[in-house]
Amino acid sequence: MPYSDREHGFWTGYFTSRVSLKGFVRDLGRYINTIRTHLGLLKLSNSSQVVNDNLDKLEYSIWQVEMAMGILQHHDAVSGTAKQKVTQNYFMTGATAKLKLDGFYSKVLKEQLANSLNETVQEFVFPHWNGTYEEWGISKVLATNKTILLSIYNPGPKGIYTVRVRVTNQELALRTAANNSQLAGEILCVNKDAKDCELVFNLAFEETSYSYVKLTASKSGSAKVINTKTILATETTKSWNVSNTANLQFLHSKLSFVLSFSNGSVVYPFSVSYHYYESYQGTGQKSGAYIFRPSVLTIAGPRKYSTIKNVSYAEGSIYLVVVLEGDLTYTKLFFNKMPSYLETYGFETSTFVDSINIDDKQGKEIVMQVASDLTNNRTFFTDSNGLEEQKRIINFRPTWPFVTDEFASSNYYPVNSHVTIKDITSARRLTVMVDRSEGGTSLQEGCIELMVHRRTVYDDERGVFEPMNETDADGKGMRQYIRHFIVFGDQYRRTQKRNDQPLLVVWSNSSTASFGQGWQPSAAAIHVNEDVKLFLRPLKSENEYLLRLHNFNTQKPVHSRVNVDLSSLT
C-alpha cells in the first residue's frame, strides 16, 4: 500500500531504490534455494558421499548464505535505504558467503561428474547470467583449442529447456552426454559489443536432474554465428512466424508489435518504451531514497527518456531476437521458437539502462512502459510476496475516501513477482514478471508501468542523509541490466516458477572433446508436477529435512488439491 506520512510524501521510491542490490538479493535467493534443495535431494537419496561425510560442512555452508540473506533482508538493506558504503558492505557479505558455498558445491559436482561419466575436472566456475563473454571466461579457454565441460542442473520439472551461455563470435561444436551425440545450437550476436554473444541450445531434462554438454571451437561446428540484420525504415512492416501457432509483426512507424496466436484468433498489439519522471527538488518534500515525488513538469505523466534509433533482429531455429537500440537504453526481446512456448511462457525483455545523466543537476526516475490495447478500467493486480494477488484501483482505497495531489506516486505499488492487467471485454490478460523487486502501476488504460532505475541529487530527509546517487567505477551513474518477462494469457505462474528456478550453469576445463560412455540421469527423489514448487532444506541430523511445497496453479479453484507422492522416502 502506498504510504504517506505528510503532504507529497509517498513512500514509494524505495520500491525501486538501489536496483543493483535488489537484483543481487533476488539472484542470491534463487541460488541458495536451488543448491539447498539439490543438496537435500542428494542426501535424501544417499547419492553423494561428499554430502554424507561432511554434514557439518554442508550445514555451515548453507547457514552462511542463509545468514547473509537474513542480513540482506534488513529493512534498510534490500529496501535500498542504506548509505552507499553500507550498501557496498551488504554486497560483500552476500558475495563472501556465496563463494564459500560455491566451494563446497563444486566438490559435490565433481563427485557427481565422476560417478556419472568417470571424468575428473578441476574446480567449476560459477558465472553470473549478466556477465560478458570475457567475464564468463569460456571463450578464452576455447581459443587455446581446449574443451569446455558444462554442468547444467535443472531444479524444476521434466521438460525441454533453452540453455544460454556467454561466448564470443566463433563457431562451436557441441556434444551432449546423452549418447555422446552432436547437439545443435546457435550463437546469437545481438549485444552492443559484436564479440559478446550468446550460445543457445535446447536440452531435454528429467525432473531435478543434471545434464552435461561439451564445447570445442570448430569452423564446421554445430553452432553457427547469427548476426543482427537492420530493419530499414522503408520496411513499414516486418513479420515473423515464431511457431506454428504464433506470429509476430513489427510496425515501424509506431515502433510497436502485434503478436497473434492460433491463426489470428487472439491478437495482442503491444509496445515497449522508456520514460522518466523528473525528481522534485523544490521547496518542501524532495524525491529521494524513500520518497518518489515527480516534479511539477512530470506530475501528470513521464516524459520520453530513450529514443529508438535503430531496430534490428537475429533469427535462428531456436530464438527470434528483436533489438531496440535507443540512445540511453538497449533492449533485446527474446522470442523462443519452441511450439506453444509463447502462449505458455511469453517472452523475455533484457534491457541495458545506461548511466542516468545528472549533469543538469536534475534527478531522474526511469520507467518502462508496456502498452497494449486492453481496457482494464483503471484496475490492475500486483502480487503479495510472489503469491496471492492484490487488486489495485487507481485513486482508490477500500476503507476511506481517497483524494491525492500526487497522481503517480500515490498509485505506485511494490511488485515482487508480477503486475497484471485484465481486459474487461474479453479473456485477454497481460502480465509483466520482474527479475527483482520494482515499483509498478497502471496509470494509463492498457499500460503497465514499472520503475526500473532512479538517481536523485537530493536527500528526502527520511534518515539516509545522502541522495540516491549510485555510480560505477568511472564516476558515472550506475549502469544496469534488467530483465522482464511479458506473458499474454493466464499461464503466467509457470513463467514465475521458471524465473524462480532457473537452470544453474557452471563450467570447467575437460581433457577430452567427447563423452566416453553412455549416460542417463537418475530418477528424482521426490516427484512433483509443473505447478508445484519444491523447497527442501537438509538439516544437520542425518534423517531430518524441512520440506515446503507451493501450488502455483491459479487456474483451478482455490481449494483444488495437488497430490505429491512421498512414498519413495520411506
XYZ file of C-alpha atoms in Angstrom:
570
model
C 0.000 0.000 0.000
C 1.425 3.441 -0.904
C 2.040 5.129 2.471
C 2.333 8.852 3.053
C 3.333 10.494 6.330
C 2.859 14.054 5.126
C 1.758 16.086 2.120
C 3.584 14.956 -1.064
C 5.436 12.323 0.987
C 4.524 8.947 -0.511
C 6.996 6.222 0.443
C 7.040 4.572 -2.984
C 10.558 5.372 -4.171
C 12.200 2.614 -2.141
C 10.189 0.047 -4.103
C 12.897 0.566 -6.762
C 15.865 2.219 -4.964
C 19.260 0.512 -5.461
C 18.177 -1.737 -8.316
C 21.545 -3.494 -8.354
C 21.260 -4.610 -4.727
C 17.665 -5.702 -5.283
C 18.804 -7.814 -8.234
C 21.697 -9.279 -6.247
C 19.416 -10.273 -3.372
C 16.912 -11.941 -5.694
C 19.646 -13.821 -7.578
C 21.249 -14.961 -4.328
C 17.860 -16.155 -3.102
C 17.315 -18.220 -6.240
C 20.832 -19.622 -5.932
C 20.515 -20.748 -2.309
C 17.072 -22.254 -2.910
C 18.356 -24.274 -5.877
C 21.519 -25.544 -4.212
C 19.856 -26.155 -0.856
C 17.170 -28.288 -2.491
C 19.684 -30.117 -4.681
C 21.918 -30.987 -1.733
C 18.837 -32.085 0.206
C 17.775 -34.411 -2.604
C 21.289 -35.891 -2.812
C 21.271 -36.510 0.926
C 17.762 -37.926 0.798
C 18.609 -40.376 -1.981
C 22.005 -41.240 -0.455
C 23.626 -40.253 -3.766
C 26.625 -38.257 -2.532
C 29.430 -39.463 -0.320
C 30.730 -35.896 -0.108
C 27.422 -34.824 1.421
C 27.165 -37.841 3.740
C 30.732 -37.436 5.029
C 30.527 -33.675 5.527
C 27.179 -32.934 7.136
C 28.755 -30.295 9.396
C 30.354 -28.510 6.417
C 27.116 -28.849 4.457
C 25.135 -27.252 7.265
C 27.695 -24.473 7.797
C 27.953 -23.628 4.079
C 24.187 -23.343 3.737
C 23.851 -21.483 7.039
C 26.379 -18.831 5.983
C 24.357 -17.902 2.907
C 21.142 -18.008 4.911
C 22.670 -15.647 7.458
C 23.808 -13.323 4.671
C 20.306 -13.432 3.187
C 18.907 -12.601 6.623
C 21.141 -9.534 6.818
C 20.214 -8.538 3.267
C 16.519 -8.709 4.195
C 17.027 -5.956 6.796
C 14.579 -3.113 6.301
C 17.416 -0.786 5.282
C 19.191 -3.332 3.050
C 17.120 -4.773 0.182
C 14.832 -1.755 0.524
C 17.702 0.360 -0.830
C 17.607 2.859 2.027
C 21.097 2.441 3.500
C 24.074 4.682 2.858
C 26.267 3.834 -0.121
C 29.165 2.485 1.993
C 26.788 0.268 3.959
C 25.247 -0.975 0.714
C 28.674 -1.965 -0.570
C 29.198 -3.919 2.641
C 25.902 -5.720 2.040
C 27.217 -6.820 -1.361
C 30.434 -8.070 0.210
C 28.557 -10.002 2.902
C 26.443 -11.865 0.345
C 29.270 -12.472 -2.133
C 31.630 -13.823 0.547
C 29.039 -16.325 1.789
C 28.228 -17.402 -1.767
C 31.890 -18.065 -2.587
C 32.164 -20.451 0.361
C 29.058 -22.356 -0.706
C 30.409 -22.414 -4.278
C 33.488 -24.216 -2.956
C 31.504 -26.947 -1.188
C 29.037 -27.350 -4.029
C 31.872 -27.603 -6.572
C 33.192 -30.654 -4.701
C 29.747 -32.237 -4.909
C 29.508 -31.507 -8.646
C 32.943 -33.026 -9.260
C 31.901 -36.161 -7.385
C 28.642 -36.438 -9.335
C 30.521 -35.979 -12.607
C 32.998 -38.721 -11.689
C 30.168 -41.046 -10.703
C 28.145 -40.311 -13.830
C 30.814 -40.083 -16.530
C 34.011 -41.296 -14.903
C 35.564 -37.918 -15.700
C 37.729 -35.730 -13.476
C 37.910 -31.930 -13.744
C 39.408 -29.068 -11.792
C 37.244 -26.539 -9.969
C 33.976 -25.422 -11.521
C 33.416 -21.769 -12.439
C 30.113 -20.175 -11.366
C 29.364 -17.349 -13.852
C 26.598 -14.784 -13.456
C 23.778 -14.562 -16.001
C 24.512 -10.954 -16.976
C 28.299 -11.307 -17.228
C 30.017 -10.595 -20.542
C 31.753 -13.321 -22.547
C 35.036 -12.134 -21.045
C 33.655 -12.421 -17.505
C 32.302 -15.909 -18.194
C 35.802 -16.881 -19.407
C 34.739 -19.755 -21.657
C 35.936 -18.300 -24.950
C 39.404 -17.613 -23.553
C 39.808 -21.355 -22.889
C 38.290 -22.354 -26.235
C 40.805 -20.092 -28.008
C 43.591 -22.391 -26.779
C 41.941 -25.404 -28.517
C 40.802 -26.845 -25.207
C 37.380 -28.285 -24.411
C 34.792 -26.835 -22.047
C 32.506 -29.035 -19.983
C 29.161 -27.503 -18.991
C 27.420 -28.974 -15.971
C 23.776 -27.875 -16.028
C 21.354 -28.523 -13.200
C 17.601 -28.255 -13.646
C 15.821 -27.598 -10.323
C 12.395 -27.797 -11.959
C 10.136 -30.329 -13.678
C 10.872 -32.577 -16.617
C 10.933 -30.782 -19.961
C 12.920 -29.170 -22.734
C 14.802 -26.053 -21.648
C 16.819 -23.485 -23.584
C 20.348 -23.066 -22.218
C 22.158 -19.747 -22.682
C 25.923 -19.329 -22.323
C 28.083 -16.242 -22.988
C 30.748 -16.788 -25.666
C 32.424 -14.778 -28.374
C 31.592 -14.826 -32.086
C 33.221 -18.116 -33.097
C 31.593 -21.303 -34.336
C 31.480 -24.182 -31.880
C 30.934 -27.915 -31.840
C 28.545 -29.176 -29.143
C 28.182 -32.652 -27.736
C 25.702 -33.867 -25.154
C 26.375 -36.650 -22.660
C 23.186 -38.397 -23.756
C 24.589 -40.969 -26.217
C 27.625 -38.733 -26.837
C 25.649 -37.153 -29.682
C 26.156 -33.888 -31.535
C 23.930 -31.063 -30.342
C 22.556 -28.247 -32.498
C 22.948 -24.698 -31.260
C 23.178 -21.072 -32.339
C 25.464 -18.199 -31.412
C 23.409 -15.026 -31.276
C 25.467 -11.852 -31.573
C 22.852 -9.313 -30.528
C 24.712 -7.159 -27.987
C 26.310 -3.746 -28.386
C 29.703 -5.421 -28.474
C 29.589 -7.644 -31.571
C 32.060 -10.021 -29.918
C 29.836 -10.511 -26.874
C 27.455 -13.262 -27.976
C 25.172 -15.914 -26.520
C 25.361 -19.604 -27.306
C 21.830 -21.052 -27.118
C 20.671 -24.649 -27.405
C 17.695 -26.738 -26.375
C 18.233 -29.615 -23.985
C 15.910 -32.240 -22.516
C 15.999 -32.621 -18.725
C 14.474 -35.059 -16.350
C 12.963 -33.658 -13.174
C 15.535 -32.104 -10.782
C 18.421 -33.513 -12.799
C 21.793 -32.768 -14.391
C 22.846 -32.686 -17.972
C 26.315 -32.299 -19.452
C 27.488 -30.636 -22.678
C 30.980 -30.211 -24.150
C 32.085 -27.272 -26.282
C 35.020 -27.068 -28.684
C 35.996 -24.419 -31.205
C 35.285 -25.662 -34.729
C 34.821 -23.959 -38.081
C 32.464 -26.765 -39.060
C 30.690 -26.927 -35.715
C 27.018 -27.476 -34.962
C 26.561 -23.936 -33.582
C 26.837 -21.188 -36.184
C 27.118 -17.442 -35.629
C 23.962 -15.424 -36.326
C 24.385 -11.653 -36.578
C 21.695 -8.998 -36.485
C 20.019 -7.535 -39.548
C 18.749 -3.960 -39.520
C 15.073 -3.356 -40.241
C 15.167 -0.466 -42.673
C 12.838 2.496 -42.301
C 11.427 1.634 -45.739
C 10.187 -1.676 -44.302
C 6.924 -0.439 -42.833
C 6.021 -3.918 -41.571
C 8.206 -6.890 -40.692
C 6.613 -10.255 -39.942
C 7.936 -13.496 -38.437
C 6.306 -16.870 -37.862
C 7.705 -17.603 -34.410
C 5.982 -21.003 -34.298
C 3.138 -22.861 -35.964
C 0.681 -21.038 -33.702
C 2.325 -17.639 -33.104
C 3.072 -14.770 -35.483
C 4.875 -11.520 -34.659
C 4.625 -8.289 -36.617
C 6.704 -5.157 -36.168
C 5.155 -1.846 -37.215
C 7.995 0.565 -37.923
C 6.004 3.813 -37.914
C 4.679 3.148 -34.394
C 7.693 1.195 -33.088
C 5.185 -1.375 -31.897
C 4.353 -5.052 -32.296
C 1.371 -7.275 -32.910
C 1.522 -10.800 -31.510
C -1.190 -13.156 -32.710
C -1.963 -16.706 -31.651
C -3.973 -19.551 -33.226
C -4.103 -18.133 -36.767
C -5.093 -14.682 -35.589
C -7.993 -15.643 -33.316
C -6.256 -13.977 -30.333
C -4.315 -10.767 -31.019
C -2.173 -8.649 -28.705
C -0.831 -5.303 -30.004
C 1.907 -4.030 -27.686
C 4.928 -1.749 -27.394
C 7.888 -1.410 -25.032
C 9.214 2.081 -24.326
C 11.156 4.048 -21.704
C 10.221 7.308 -19.992
C 11.257 9.342 -16.968
C 9.896 11.443 -14.167
C 11.894 14.448 -13.072
C 12.587 14.224 -9.341
C 11.018 17.038 -7.347
C 13.795 19.272 -5.958
C 11.982 22.439 -4.905
C 10.832 23.712 -1.539
C 9.433 21.117 0.828
C 9.402 17.347 0.319
C 12.048 16.197 -2.170
C 12.349 12.908 -4.025
C 14.962 10.535 -2.583
C 15.734 7.022 -1.412
C 12.356 6.568 0.307
C 10.128 9.140 -1.370
C 9.056 9.213 -5.013
C 7.807 12.662 -5.890
C 7.763 13.833 -9.530
C 8.421 17.460 -10.378
C 5.534 19.701 -11.374
C 6.615 19.258 -15.017
C 6.088 15.480 -14.906
C 3.477 15.099 -12.183
C 0.813 14.381 -14.809
C 2.949 11.766 -16.557
C 6.522 10.888 -17.522
C 8.479 12.240 -20.468
C 10.119 10.170 -23.184
C 13.532 9.008 -21.977
C 15.235 6.914 -24.646
C 14.710 7.452 -28.372
C 14.887 4.298 -30.507
C 17.395 4.994 -33.271
C 17.796 1.528 -34.762
C 15.770 -1.699 -34.849
C 17.368 -4.996 -35.824
C 16.782 -8.709 -35.418
C 18.555 -12.052 -35.418
C 16.599 -15.176 -36.279
C 17.581 -18.795 -35.948
C 15.709 -22.011 -35.329
C 15.794 -21.562 -31.507
C 15.228 -17.839 -30.950
C 13.980 -14.774 -32.719
C 15.623 -11.757 -31.079
C 14.448 -8.222 -31.840
C 16.769 -5.414 -30.727
C 15.516 -1.913 -29.893
C 18.613 0.267 -29.770
C 17.953 3.566 -28.059
C 20.275 6.413 -27.208
C 20.026 5.613 -23.460
C 18.721 2.041 -23.443
C 19.431 -1.167 -25.339
C 16.605 -3.712 -25.265
C 16.539 -7.278 -26.581
C 13.257 -9.140 -26.966
C 13.792 -12.919 -26.907
C 11.028 -14.962 -28.566
C 11.538 -18.683 -28.030
C 10.503 -20.723 -31.081
C 9.568 -23.935 -29.292
C 5.959 -24.983 -30.078
C 3.415 -23.274 -27.783
C 6.204 -21.611 -25.782
C 4.972 -18.048 -26.334
C 1.411 -18.944 -25.353
C 2.634 -20.536 -22.108
C 5.741 -18.641 -21.006
C 5.659 -15.414 -23.011
C 8.916 -13.703 -23.976
C 11.850 -12.068 -22.225
C 12.972 -8.460 -22.463
C 16.567 -7.797 -21.438
C 17.349 -4.111 -21.060
C 20.640 -2.309 -20.565
C 19.955 1.036 -18.886
C 22.894 3.354 -19.414
C 24.092 5.897 -16.858
C 21.435 8.367 -15.781
C 22.932 11.748 -16.596
C 22.577 14.375 -13.860
C 24.986 16.944 -15.289
C 21.941 19.233 -15.395
C 21.634 18.762 -11.591
C 18.236 17.161 -12.133
C 17.317 13.792 -10.638
C 15.514 11.313 -12.891
C 13.353 8.238 -12.263
C 13.269 5.839 -15.229
C 10.223 3.736 -16.064
C 9.488 1.032 -18.611
C 6.026 1.072 -20.142
C 4.427 -1.973 -21.774
C 1.419 -0.617 -23.642
C -1.425 -2.662 -25.133
C -4.986 -2.236 -26.400
C -6.513 -3.832 -23.292
C -9.220 -1.935 -21.407
C -8.515 -2.549 -17.727
C -10.805 0.145 -16.282
C -8.086 1.727 -14.075
C -7.626 -1.623 -12.326
C -4.553 -3.822 -12.031
C -3.218 -6.594 -9.816
C 0.095 -6.986 -8.021
C 1.443 -9.991 -6.170
C 1.754 -10.267 -2.412
C 5.270 -11.607 -1.794
C 5.099 -13.584 -5.036
C 1.887 -15.409 -4.106
C -1.671 -14.104 -3.695
C -2.675 -11.213 -5.943
C -3.983 -7.909 -4.625
C -6.489 -5.843 -6.580
C -5.450 -2.227 -7.132
C -7.649 0.601 -8.413
C -6.237 3.981 -9.426
C -7.026 6.746 -6.880
C -8.963 4.359 -4.656
C -8.585 2.957 -1.160
C -11.081 0.320 0.027
C -11.665 1.751 3.511
C -11.763 5.535 3.125
C -12.425 8.247 0.503
C -9.098 8.932 -1.174
C -8.018 12.299 -2.552
C -4.467 12.875 -3.783
C -2.357 15.579 -5.345
C 0.366 13.056 -6.271
C -1.247 11.058 -9.071
C 1.800 8.907 -9.930
C 3.485 8.223 -6.590
C 0.234 7.610 -4.707
C -0.683 4.857 -7.180
C 2.652 3.027 -7.184
C 2.753 -0.390 -5.510
C 5.546 -2.869 -4.728
C 5.954 -5.567 -7.394
C 7.908 -8.567 -6.105
C 6.905 -11.004 -8.816
C 4.425 -9.584 -11.321
C 1.858 -6.979 -12.234
C -1.212 -7.863 -14.304
C -4.000 -6.123 -16.192
C -7.154 -7.821 -17.494
C -9.319 -6.732 -20.390
C -12.876 -6.141 -19.179
C -14.382 -7.008 -22.582
C -12.533 -10.266 -23.273
C -10.464 -13.007 -21.663
C -7.208 -11.343 -22.648
C -4.645 -10.703 -19.939
C -1.213 -9.031 -19.904
C 1.337 -9.798 -17.184
C 4.841 -8.432 -16.708
C 7.108 -10.523 -14.469
C 10.103 -8.828 -12.819
C 13.543 -10.265 -12.061
C 13.800 -8.177 -8.861
C 11.509 -6.015 -6.736
C 10.324 -2.868 -8.501
C 7.627 -0.252 -8.125
C 4.757 -0.587 -10.574
C 1.370 0.759 -11.592
C -1.099 1.132 -14.470
C -1.755 4.859 -14.771
C -2.947 4.652 -18.386
C -5.522 2.272 -19.832
C -3.901 -0.888 -21.158
C -0.439 0.124 -19.963
C 1.784 -1.419 -17.311
C 4.453 0.897 -15.904
C 7.463 -0.282 -13.882
C 10.184 1.900 -12.410
C 13.500 0.291 -13.416
C 16.120 2.791 -12.210
C 16.411 6.080 -10.344
C 19.057 8.641 -9.490
C 18.414 11.714 -7.354
C 20.591 14.636 -6.369
C 18.877 15.494 -3.061
C 18.155 13.607 0.147
C 14.499 13.168 1.078
C 15.190 13.687 4.824
C 13.967 10.300 5.959
C 17.197 9.012 7.506
C 19.635 8.134 4.700
C 21.174 11.625 4.748
C 22.525 11.319 1.219
C 20.988 11.343 -2.290
C 20.122 8.164 -4.188
C 23.169 8.659 -6.379
C 24.871 5.356 -7.187
C 27.877 5.413 -9.525
C 30.122 2.939 -11.316
C 33.915 2.894 -11.031
C 34.245 5.604 -13.698
C 32.153 8.008 -11.604
C 29.192 7.928 -13.975
C 25.754 6.810 -12.886
C 25.345 3.086 -12.287
C 24.536 1.121 -15.434
C 22.196 -1.805 -15.065
C 20.958 -4.917 -16.888
C 17.334 -5.694 -16.072
C 15.049 -8.473 -17.288
C 11.276 -8.664 -17.564
C 9.087 -11.492 -18.784
C 5.964 -10.470 -20.678
C 3.180 -13.049 -20.724
C -0.106 -12.914 -22.642
C -2.830 -15.112 -21.192
C -3.388 -16.784 -17.836
C -0.437 -19.196 -17.559
C 1.982 -16.614 -16.169
C 2.521 -18.585 -12.939
C 4.563 -21.138 -14.898
C 6.779 -18.299 -16.082
C 7.134 -17.143 -12.488
C 8.143 -20.654 -11.439
C 10.769 -20.919 -14.191
C 12.030 -17.467 -13.292
C 12.324 -18.504 -9.634
C 14.039 -21.807 -10.540
C 16.429 -21.046 -13.417
C 18.915 -23.555 -14.764
C 22.214 -23.494 -12.887
C 25.061 -23.485 -15.426
C 28.693 -23.954 -14.325
C 31.748 -24.915 -16.350
C 35.230 -26.392 -16.165
C 38.022 -27.498 -18.496
C 37.770 -31.007 -19.921
C 40.597 -33.219 -21.150
C 38.508 -34.808 -23.926
C 36.252 -33.409 -26.641
C 33.665 -36.172 -26.342
C 31.991 -38.282 -23.687
C 33.490 -41.707 -23.138
C 30.409 -43.596 -22.022
C 26.640 -43.545 -22.240
C 24.859 -41.607 -19.544
C 21.310 -41.323 -18.258
C 20.098 -39.037 -15.455
C 18.998 -40.684 -12.234
C 15.378 -40.581 -11.069
C 14.287 -37.763 -8.782
C 13.895 -38.496 -5.073
C 10.632 -36.503 -4.912
C 8.295 -36.184 -7.883
C 6.225 -33.029 -8.334
C 4.281 -31.720 -11.315
C 4.927 -28.495 -13.192
C 2.583 -26.465 -11.000
C 4.350 -27.337 -7.740
C 7.443 -25.535 -6.488
C 9.667 -27.699 -4.293
C 11.870 -26.462 -1.441
C 13.906 -28.993 0.517
C 16.322 -27.952 3.261
C 18.656 -30.676 4.652
C 19.092 -30.383 8.405
C 22.182 -31.305 10.388
C 20.664 -34.510 11.726
C 21.085 -37.449 9.348
C 17.387 -38.047 8.724
C 15.793 -34.623 9.132
C 14.645 -32.256 6.398
C 12.480 -29.198 6.029
C 10.069 -29.662 3.108
C 7.933 -26.884 1.651
C 5.635 -27.078 -1.384
C 3.939 -24.213 -3.234
C 0.964 -24.846 -5.520
C 1.304 -22.357 -8.381
C -1.784 -23.442 -10.294
C -4.108 -20.426 -10.086
C -6.287 -21.585 -12.996
C -8.075 -24.155 -10.834
C -10.443 -23.334 -7.927
C -8.782 -22.054 -4.771
C -9.384 -25.281 -2.877
C -8.147 -27.617 -5.617
C -5.791 -30.336 -4.453
C -2.388 -31.274 -5.856
C -1.075 -34.695 -4.942
C 2.620 -35.207 -4.184
C 3.885 -38.772 -3.817
C 6.348 -39.109 -0.926
C 6.234 -42.916 -0.799
C 9.761 -43.158 -2.200
C 11.089 -41.543 1.003
C 10.004 -44.381 3.298
